[in-house]
PDB file of C-alpha atoms in Angstrom:
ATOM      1  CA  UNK Y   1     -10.747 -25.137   2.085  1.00 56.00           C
ATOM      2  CA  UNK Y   2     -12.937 -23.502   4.456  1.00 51.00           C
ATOM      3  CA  UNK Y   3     -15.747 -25.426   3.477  1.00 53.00           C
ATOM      4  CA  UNK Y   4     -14.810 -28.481   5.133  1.00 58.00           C
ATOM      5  CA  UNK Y   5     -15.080 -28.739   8.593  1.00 57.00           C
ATOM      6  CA  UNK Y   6     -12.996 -31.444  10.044  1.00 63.00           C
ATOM      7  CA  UNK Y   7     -10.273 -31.702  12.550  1.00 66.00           C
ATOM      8  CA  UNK Y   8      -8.191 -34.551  10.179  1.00 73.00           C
ATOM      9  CA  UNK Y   9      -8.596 -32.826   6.679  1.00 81.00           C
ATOM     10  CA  UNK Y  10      -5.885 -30.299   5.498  1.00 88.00           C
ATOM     11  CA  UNK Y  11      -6.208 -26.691   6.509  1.00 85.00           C
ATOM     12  CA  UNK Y  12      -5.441 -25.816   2.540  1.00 90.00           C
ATOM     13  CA  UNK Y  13      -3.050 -26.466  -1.186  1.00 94.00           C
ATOM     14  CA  UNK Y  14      -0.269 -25.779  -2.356  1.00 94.00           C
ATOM     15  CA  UNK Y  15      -0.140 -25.684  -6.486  1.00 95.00           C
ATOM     16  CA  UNK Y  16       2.930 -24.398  -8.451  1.00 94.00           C
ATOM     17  CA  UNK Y  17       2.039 -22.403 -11.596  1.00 94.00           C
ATOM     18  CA  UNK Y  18       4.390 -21.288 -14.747  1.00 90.00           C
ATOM     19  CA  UNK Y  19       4.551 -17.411 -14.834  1.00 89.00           C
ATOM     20  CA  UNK Y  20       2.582 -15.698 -17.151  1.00 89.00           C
ATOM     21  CA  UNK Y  21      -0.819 -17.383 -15.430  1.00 94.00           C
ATOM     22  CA  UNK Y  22      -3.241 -14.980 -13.039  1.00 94.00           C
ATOM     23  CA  UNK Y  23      -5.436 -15.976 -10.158  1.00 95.00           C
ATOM     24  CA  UNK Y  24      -8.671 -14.870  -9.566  1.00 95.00           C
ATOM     25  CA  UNK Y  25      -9.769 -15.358  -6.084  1.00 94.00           C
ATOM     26  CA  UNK Y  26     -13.864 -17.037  -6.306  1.00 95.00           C
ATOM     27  CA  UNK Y  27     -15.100 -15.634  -2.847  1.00 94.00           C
ATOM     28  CA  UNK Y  28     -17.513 -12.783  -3.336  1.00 93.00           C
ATOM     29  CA  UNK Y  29     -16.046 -10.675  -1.008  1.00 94.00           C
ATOM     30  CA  UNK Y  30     -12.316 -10.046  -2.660  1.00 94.00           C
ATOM     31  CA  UNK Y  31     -13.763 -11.745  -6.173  1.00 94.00           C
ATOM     32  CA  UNK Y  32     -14.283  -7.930  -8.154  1.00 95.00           C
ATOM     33  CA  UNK Y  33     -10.683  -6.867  -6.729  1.00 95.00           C
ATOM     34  CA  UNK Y  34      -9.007  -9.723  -8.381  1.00 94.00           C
ATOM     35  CA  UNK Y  35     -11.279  -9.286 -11.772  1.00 96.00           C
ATOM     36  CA  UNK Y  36     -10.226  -5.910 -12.030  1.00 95.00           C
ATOM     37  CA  UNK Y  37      -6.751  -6.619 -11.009  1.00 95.00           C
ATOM     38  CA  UNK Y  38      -6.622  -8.656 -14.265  1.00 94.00           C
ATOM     39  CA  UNK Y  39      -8.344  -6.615 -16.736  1.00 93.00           C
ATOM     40  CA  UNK Y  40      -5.918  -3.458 -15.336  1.00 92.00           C
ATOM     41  CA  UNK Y  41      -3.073  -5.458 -16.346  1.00 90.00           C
ATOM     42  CA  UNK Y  42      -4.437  -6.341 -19.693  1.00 88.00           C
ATOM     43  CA  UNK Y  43      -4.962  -2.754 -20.246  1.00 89.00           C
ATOM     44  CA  UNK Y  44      -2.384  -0.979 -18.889  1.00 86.00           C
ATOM     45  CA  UNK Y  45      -1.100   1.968 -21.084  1.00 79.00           C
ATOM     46  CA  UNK Y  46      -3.801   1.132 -22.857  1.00 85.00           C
ATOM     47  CA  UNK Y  47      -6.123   4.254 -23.118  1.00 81.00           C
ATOM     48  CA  UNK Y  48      -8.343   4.370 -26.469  1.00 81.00           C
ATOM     49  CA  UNK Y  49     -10.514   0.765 -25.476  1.00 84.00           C
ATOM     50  CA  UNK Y  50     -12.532   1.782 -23.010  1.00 89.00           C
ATOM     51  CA  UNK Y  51     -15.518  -0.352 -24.562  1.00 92.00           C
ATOM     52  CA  UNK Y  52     -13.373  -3.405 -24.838  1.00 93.00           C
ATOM     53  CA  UNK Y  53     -12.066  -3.139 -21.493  1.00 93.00           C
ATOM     54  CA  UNK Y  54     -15.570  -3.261 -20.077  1.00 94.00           C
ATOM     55  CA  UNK Y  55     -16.495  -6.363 -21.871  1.00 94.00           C
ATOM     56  CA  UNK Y  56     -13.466  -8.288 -20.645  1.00 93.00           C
ATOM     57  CA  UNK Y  57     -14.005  -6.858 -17.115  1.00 94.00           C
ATOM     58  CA  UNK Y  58     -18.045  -7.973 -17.762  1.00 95.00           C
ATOM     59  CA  UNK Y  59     -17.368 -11.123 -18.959  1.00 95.00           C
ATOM     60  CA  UNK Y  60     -14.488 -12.137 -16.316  1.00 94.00           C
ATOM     61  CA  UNK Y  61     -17.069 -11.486 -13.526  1.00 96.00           C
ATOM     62  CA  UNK Y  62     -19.734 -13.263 -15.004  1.00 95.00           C
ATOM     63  CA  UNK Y  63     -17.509 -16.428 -15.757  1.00 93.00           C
ATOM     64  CA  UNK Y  64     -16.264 -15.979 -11.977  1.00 95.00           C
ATOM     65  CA  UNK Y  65     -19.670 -16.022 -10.237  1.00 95.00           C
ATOM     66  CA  UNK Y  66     -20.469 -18.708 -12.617  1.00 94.00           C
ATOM     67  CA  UNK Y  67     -17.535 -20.886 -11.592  1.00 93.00           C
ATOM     68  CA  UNK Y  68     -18.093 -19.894  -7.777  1.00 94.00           C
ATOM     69  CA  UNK Y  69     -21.709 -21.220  -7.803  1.00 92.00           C
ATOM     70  CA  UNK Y  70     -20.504 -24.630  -8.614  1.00 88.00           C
ATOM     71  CA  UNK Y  71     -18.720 -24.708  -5.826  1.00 89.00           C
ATOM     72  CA  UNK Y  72     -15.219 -22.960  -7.374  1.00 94.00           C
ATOM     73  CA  UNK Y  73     -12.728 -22.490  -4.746  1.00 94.00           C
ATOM     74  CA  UNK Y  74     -10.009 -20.242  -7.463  1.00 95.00           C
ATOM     75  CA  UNK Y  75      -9.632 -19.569 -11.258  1.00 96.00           C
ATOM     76  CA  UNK Y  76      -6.258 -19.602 -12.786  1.00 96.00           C
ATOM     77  CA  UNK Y  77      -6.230 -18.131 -16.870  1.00 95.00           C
ATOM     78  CA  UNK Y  78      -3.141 -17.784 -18.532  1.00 93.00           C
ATOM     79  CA  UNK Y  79      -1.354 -15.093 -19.704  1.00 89.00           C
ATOM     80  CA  UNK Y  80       1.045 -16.192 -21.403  1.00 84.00           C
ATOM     81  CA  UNK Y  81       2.507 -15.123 -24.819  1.00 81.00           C
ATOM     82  CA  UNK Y  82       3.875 -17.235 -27.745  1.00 76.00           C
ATOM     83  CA  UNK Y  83       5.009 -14.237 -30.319  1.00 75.00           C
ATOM     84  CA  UNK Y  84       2.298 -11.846 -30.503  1.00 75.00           C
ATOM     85  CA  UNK Y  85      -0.401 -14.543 -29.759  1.00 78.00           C
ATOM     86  CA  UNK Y  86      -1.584 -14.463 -25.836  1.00 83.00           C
ATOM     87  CA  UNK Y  87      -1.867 -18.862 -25.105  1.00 86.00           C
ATOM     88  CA  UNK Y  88      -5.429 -19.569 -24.191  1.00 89.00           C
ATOM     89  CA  UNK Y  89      -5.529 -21.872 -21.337  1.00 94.00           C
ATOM     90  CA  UNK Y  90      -7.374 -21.779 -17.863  1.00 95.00           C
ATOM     91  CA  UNK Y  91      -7.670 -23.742 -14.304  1.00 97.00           C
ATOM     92  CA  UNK Y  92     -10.753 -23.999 -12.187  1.00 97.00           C
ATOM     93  CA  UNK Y  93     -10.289 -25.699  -8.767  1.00 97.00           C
ATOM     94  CA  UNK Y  94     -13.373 -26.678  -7.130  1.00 95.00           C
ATOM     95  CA  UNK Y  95     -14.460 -28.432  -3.723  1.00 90.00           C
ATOM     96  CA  UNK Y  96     -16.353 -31.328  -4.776  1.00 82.00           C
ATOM     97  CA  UNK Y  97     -19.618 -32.367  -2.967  1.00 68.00           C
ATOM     98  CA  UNK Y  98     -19.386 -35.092  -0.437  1.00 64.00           C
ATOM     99  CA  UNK Y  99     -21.756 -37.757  -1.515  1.00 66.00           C
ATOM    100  CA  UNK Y 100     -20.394 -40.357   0.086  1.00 65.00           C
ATOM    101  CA  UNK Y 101     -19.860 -41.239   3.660  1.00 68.00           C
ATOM    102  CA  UNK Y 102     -16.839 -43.226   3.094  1.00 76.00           C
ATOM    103  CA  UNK Y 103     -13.885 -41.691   0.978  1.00 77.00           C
ATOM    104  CA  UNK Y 104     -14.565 -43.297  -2.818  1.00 82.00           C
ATOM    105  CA  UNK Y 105     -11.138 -45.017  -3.701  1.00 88.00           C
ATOM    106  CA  UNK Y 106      -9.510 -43.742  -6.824  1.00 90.00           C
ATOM    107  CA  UNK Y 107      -9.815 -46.799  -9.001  1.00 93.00           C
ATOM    108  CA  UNK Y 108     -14.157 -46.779  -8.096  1.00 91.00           C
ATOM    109  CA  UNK Y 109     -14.170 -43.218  -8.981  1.00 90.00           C
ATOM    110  CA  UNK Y 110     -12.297 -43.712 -12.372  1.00 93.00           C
ATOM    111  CA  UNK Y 111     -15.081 -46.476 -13.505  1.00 92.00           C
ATOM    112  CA  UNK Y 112     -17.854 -44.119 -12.627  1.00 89.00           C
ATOM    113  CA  UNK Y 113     -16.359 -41.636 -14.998  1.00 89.00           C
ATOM    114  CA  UNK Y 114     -15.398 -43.677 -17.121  1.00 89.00           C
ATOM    115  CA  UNK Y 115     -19.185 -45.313 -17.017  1.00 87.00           C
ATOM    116  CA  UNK Y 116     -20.883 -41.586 -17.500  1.00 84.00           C
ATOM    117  CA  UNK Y 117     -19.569 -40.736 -20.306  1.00 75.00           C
ATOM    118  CA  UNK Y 118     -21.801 -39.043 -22.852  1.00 75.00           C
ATOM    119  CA  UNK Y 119     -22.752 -40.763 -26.235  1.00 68.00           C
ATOM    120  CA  UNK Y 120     -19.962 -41.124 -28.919  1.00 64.00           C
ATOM    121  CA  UNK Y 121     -17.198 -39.179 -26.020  1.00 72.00           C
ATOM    122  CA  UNK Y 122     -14.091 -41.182 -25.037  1.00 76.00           C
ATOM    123  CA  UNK Y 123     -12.582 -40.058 -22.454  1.00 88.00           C
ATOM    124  CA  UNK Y 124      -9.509 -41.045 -21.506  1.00 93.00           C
ATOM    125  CA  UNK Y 125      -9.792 -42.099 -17.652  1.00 95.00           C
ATOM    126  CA  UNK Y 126      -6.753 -42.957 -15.344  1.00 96.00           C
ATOM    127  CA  UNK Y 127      -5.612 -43.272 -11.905  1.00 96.00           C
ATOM    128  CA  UNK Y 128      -2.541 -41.298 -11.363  1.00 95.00           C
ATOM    129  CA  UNK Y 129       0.045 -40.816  -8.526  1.00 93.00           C
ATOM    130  CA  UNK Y 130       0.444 -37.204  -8.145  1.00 93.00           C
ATOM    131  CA  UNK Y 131       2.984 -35.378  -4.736  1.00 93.00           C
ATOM    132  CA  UNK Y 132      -1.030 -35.567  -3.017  1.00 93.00           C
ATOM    133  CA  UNK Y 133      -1.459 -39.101  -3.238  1.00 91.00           C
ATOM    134  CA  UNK Y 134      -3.594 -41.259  -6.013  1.00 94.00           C
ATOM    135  CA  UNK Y 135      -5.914 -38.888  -8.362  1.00 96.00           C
ATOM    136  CA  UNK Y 136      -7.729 -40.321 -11.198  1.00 96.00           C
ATOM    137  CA  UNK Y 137      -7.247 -38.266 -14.392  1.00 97.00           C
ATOM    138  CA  UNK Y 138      -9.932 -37.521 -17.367  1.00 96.00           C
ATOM    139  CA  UNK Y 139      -9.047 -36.209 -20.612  1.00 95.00           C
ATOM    140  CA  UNK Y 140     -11.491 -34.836 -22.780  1.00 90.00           C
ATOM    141  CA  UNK Y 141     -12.179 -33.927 -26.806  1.00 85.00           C
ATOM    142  CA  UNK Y 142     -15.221 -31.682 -26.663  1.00 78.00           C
ATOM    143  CA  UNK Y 143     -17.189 -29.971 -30.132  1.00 72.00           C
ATOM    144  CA  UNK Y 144     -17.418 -26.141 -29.322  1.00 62.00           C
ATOM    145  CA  UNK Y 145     -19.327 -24.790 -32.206  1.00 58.00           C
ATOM    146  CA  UNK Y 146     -18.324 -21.526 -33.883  1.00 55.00           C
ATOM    147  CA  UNK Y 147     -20.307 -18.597 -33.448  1.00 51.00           C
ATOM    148  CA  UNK Y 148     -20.726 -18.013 -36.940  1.00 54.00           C
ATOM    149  CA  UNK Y 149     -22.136 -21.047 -37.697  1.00 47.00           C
ATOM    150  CA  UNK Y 150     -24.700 -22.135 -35.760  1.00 52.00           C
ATOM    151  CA  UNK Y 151     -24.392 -26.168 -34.241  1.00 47.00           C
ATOM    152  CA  UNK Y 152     -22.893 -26.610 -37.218  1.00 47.00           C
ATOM    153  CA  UNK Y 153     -20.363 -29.900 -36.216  1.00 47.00           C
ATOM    154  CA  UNK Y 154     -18.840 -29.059 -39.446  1.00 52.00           C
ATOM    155  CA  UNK Y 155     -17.350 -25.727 -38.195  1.00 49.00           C
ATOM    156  CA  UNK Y 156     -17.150 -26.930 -34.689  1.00 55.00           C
ATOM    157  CA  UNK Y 157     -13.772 -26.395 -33.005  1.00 71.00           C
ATOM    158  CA  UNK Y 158     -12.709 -28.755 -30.338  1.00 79.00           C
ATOM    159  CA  UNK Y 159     -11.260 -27.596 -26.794  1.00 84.00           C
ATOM    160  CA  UNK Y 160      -9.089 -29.925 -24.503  1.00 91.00           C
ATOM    161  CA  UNK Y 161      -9.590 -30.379 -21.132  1.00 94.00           C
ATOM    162  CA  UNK Y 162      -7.825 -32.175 -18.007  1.00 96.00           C
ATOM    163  CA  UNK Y 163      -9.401 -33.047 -15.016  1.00 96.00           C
ATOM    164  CA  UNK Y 164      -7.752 -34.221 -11.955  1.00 97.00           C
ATOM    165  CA  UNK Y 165      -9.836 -35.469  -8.762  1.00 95.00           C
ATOM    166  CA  UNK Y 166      -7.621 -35.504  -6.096  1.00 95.00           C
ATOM    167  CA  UNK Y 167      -9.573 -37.123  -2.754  1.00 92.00           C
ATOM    168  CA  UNK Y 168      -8.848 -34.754   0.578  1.00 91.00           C
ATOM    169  CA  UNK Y 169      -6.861 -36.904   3.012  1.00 90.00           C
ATOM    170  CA  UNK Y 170      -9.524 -37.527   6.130  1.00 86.00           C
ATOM    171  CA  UNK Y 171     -12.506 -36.724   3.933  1.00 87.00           C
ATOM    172  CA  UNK Y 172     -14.972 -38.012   1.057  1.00 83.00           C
ATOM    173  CA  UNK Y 173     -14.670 -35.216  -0.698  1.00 88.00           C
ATOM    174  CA  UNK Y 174     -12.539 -34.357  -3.881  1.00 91.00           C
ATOM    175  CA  UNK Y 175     -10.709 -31.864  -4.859  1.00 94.00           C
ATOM    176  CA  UNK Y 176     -10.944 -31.373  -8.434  1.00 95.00           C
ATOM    177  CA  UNK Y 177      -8.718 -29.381 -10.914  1.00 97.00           C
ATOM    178  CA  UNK Y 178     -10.268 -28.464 -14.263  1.00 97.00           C
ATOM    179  CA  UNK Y 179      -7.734 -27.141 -16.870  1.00 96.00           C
ATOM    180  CA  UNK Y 180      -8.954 -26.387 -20.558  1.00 94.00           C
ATOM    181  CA  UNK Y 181      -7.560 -25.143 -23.598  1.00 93.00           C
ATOM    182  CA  UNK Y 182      -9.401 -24.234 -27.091  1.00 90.00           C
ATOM    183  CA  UNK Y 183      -5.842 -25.236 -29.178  1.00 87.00           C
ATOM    184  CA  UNK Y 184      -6.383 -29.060 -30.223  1.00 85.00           C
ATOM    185  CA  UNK Y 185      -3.225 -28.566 -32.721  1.00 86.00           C
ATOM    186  CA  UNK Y 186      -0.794 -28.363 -29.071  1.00 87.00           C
ATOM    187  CA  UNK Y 187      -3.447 -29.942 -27.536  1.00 87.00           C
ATOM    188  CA  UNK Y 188      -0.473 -33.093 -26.204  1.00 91.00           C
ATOM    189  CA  UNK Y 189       1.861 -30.412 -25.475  1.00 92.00           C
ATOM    190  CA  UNK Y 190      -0.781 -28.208 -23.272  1.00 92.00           C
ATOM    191  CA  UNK Y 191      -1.583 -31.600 -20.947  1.00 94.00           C
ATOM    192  CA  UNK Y 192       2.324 -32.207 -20.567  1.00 94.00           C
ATOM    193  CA  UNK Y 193       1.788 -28.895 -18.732  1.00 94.00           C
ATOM    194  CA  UNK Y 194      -1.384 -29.342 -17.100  1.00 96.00           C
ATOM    195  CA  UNK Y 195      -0.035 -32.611 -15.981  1.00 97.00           C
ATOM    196  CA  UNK Y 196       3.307 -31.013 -14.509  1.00 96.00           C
ATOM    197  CA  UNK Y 197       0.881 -28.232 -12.838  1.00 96.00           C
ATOM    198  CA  UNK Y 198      -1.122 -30.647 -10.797  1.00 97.00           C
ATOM    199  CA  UNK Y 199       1.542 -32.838 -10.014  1.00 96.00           C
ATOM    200  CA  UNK Y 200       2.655 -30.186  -7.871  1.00 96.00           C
ATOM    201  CA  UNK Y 201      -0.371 -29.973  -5.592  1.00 96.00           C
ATOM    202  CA  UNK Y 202       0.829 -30.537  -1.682  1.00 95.00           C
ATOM    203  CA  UNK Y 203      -1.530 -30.017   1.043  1.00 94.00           C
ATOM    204  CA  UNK Y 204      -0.689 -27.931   3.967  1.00 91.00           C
ATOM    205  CA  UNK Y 205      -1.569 -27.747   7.580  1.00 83.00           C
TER     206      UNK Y 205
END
């Protein structure tokens, strides 16, 4: 956590992820390495998709610059395989902007989420005591529509995501872990994990 300046804040994180997930590193200068790192691994022996291995590699890059811009420190996408069937999940962690002087306490932060909430969206909205201290927790039901059908909230699918702001000991800022996954039907059983993942976030000197 570079980005922070301050003699009393943490030098960096620990998190401790399931096998089968890849990290991408954010900063520009290592970003492509880690992108291509990926897509080789998705590929390997795998000769005859040249045109599909571009649009992956394409794509990856453009959703890492993306994530980097808002202020994305490392993105985590899993990898891993039920059957034949590759589990779609992913993990952005991002340095929240200080706009406070004063560290925000948990329970203020959870009402202003709670508060900004868009029209007709529940999240759910909880403080939580994870190995880092108190984080306040925000799970979310969001319409994606398909791509065959326009806005269509008929055909719209629904992803699943977990948030977890975590406040940086001798700070206001936040650190803030974004998982999501597109599979509402193991939608309980994807948060257990999530949950479990950043549970195990430990700073380090």
């Amino acid at each position: 956590m570079r980005a922070i300046e301050n003699d009393t804040a943490p030098a960096d994180y620990r998190l401790l992820l399931p096998d089968g997930w890849f990290r991408i590193l954010l900063d520009p200068d290592v970003r492509n390495r880690s992108v291509d790192a990926l897509v080789e691994r998705q590929f390997n022996g795998i000769d005859n998709a040249p045109h599909l291995k571009e649009e992956l590699r394409t794509d990856l890059r453009r959703r890492a610059a993306k994530a980097y811009r808002s202020g994305g420190i490392e993105l985590y996408l899993s990898l891993q395989e039920a059957g034949p069937f590759t589990v779609p999940a992913s993990l952005l962690v991002t340095l929240a902007p200080l706009r406070h002087a004063e560290p925000l306490p948990p329970e203020d932060l959870a009402r202003a989420l709670a508060a900004e909430a868009e029209p007709g969206e529940t999240p759910e909205v909880s403080v939580e005591e994870v190995a880092a201290g108190a984080a306040v927790r925000v799970r979310r039901r969001t319409k994606q529509p398909s791509p065959d059908s326009g806005a269509s909230a008929e055909h719209a699918s629904v992803s699943v995501s977990v948030e977890y702001h975590v406040p940086v000991p001798g700070t206001a800022a936040f650190l803030l872990l974004t998982f999501s996954t597109p599979l509402e039907p193991i939608a309980d059983a994807m948060a257990g994990l999530f949950d479990a993942i950043a549970g195990s976030l430990t700073w380090t000197e």
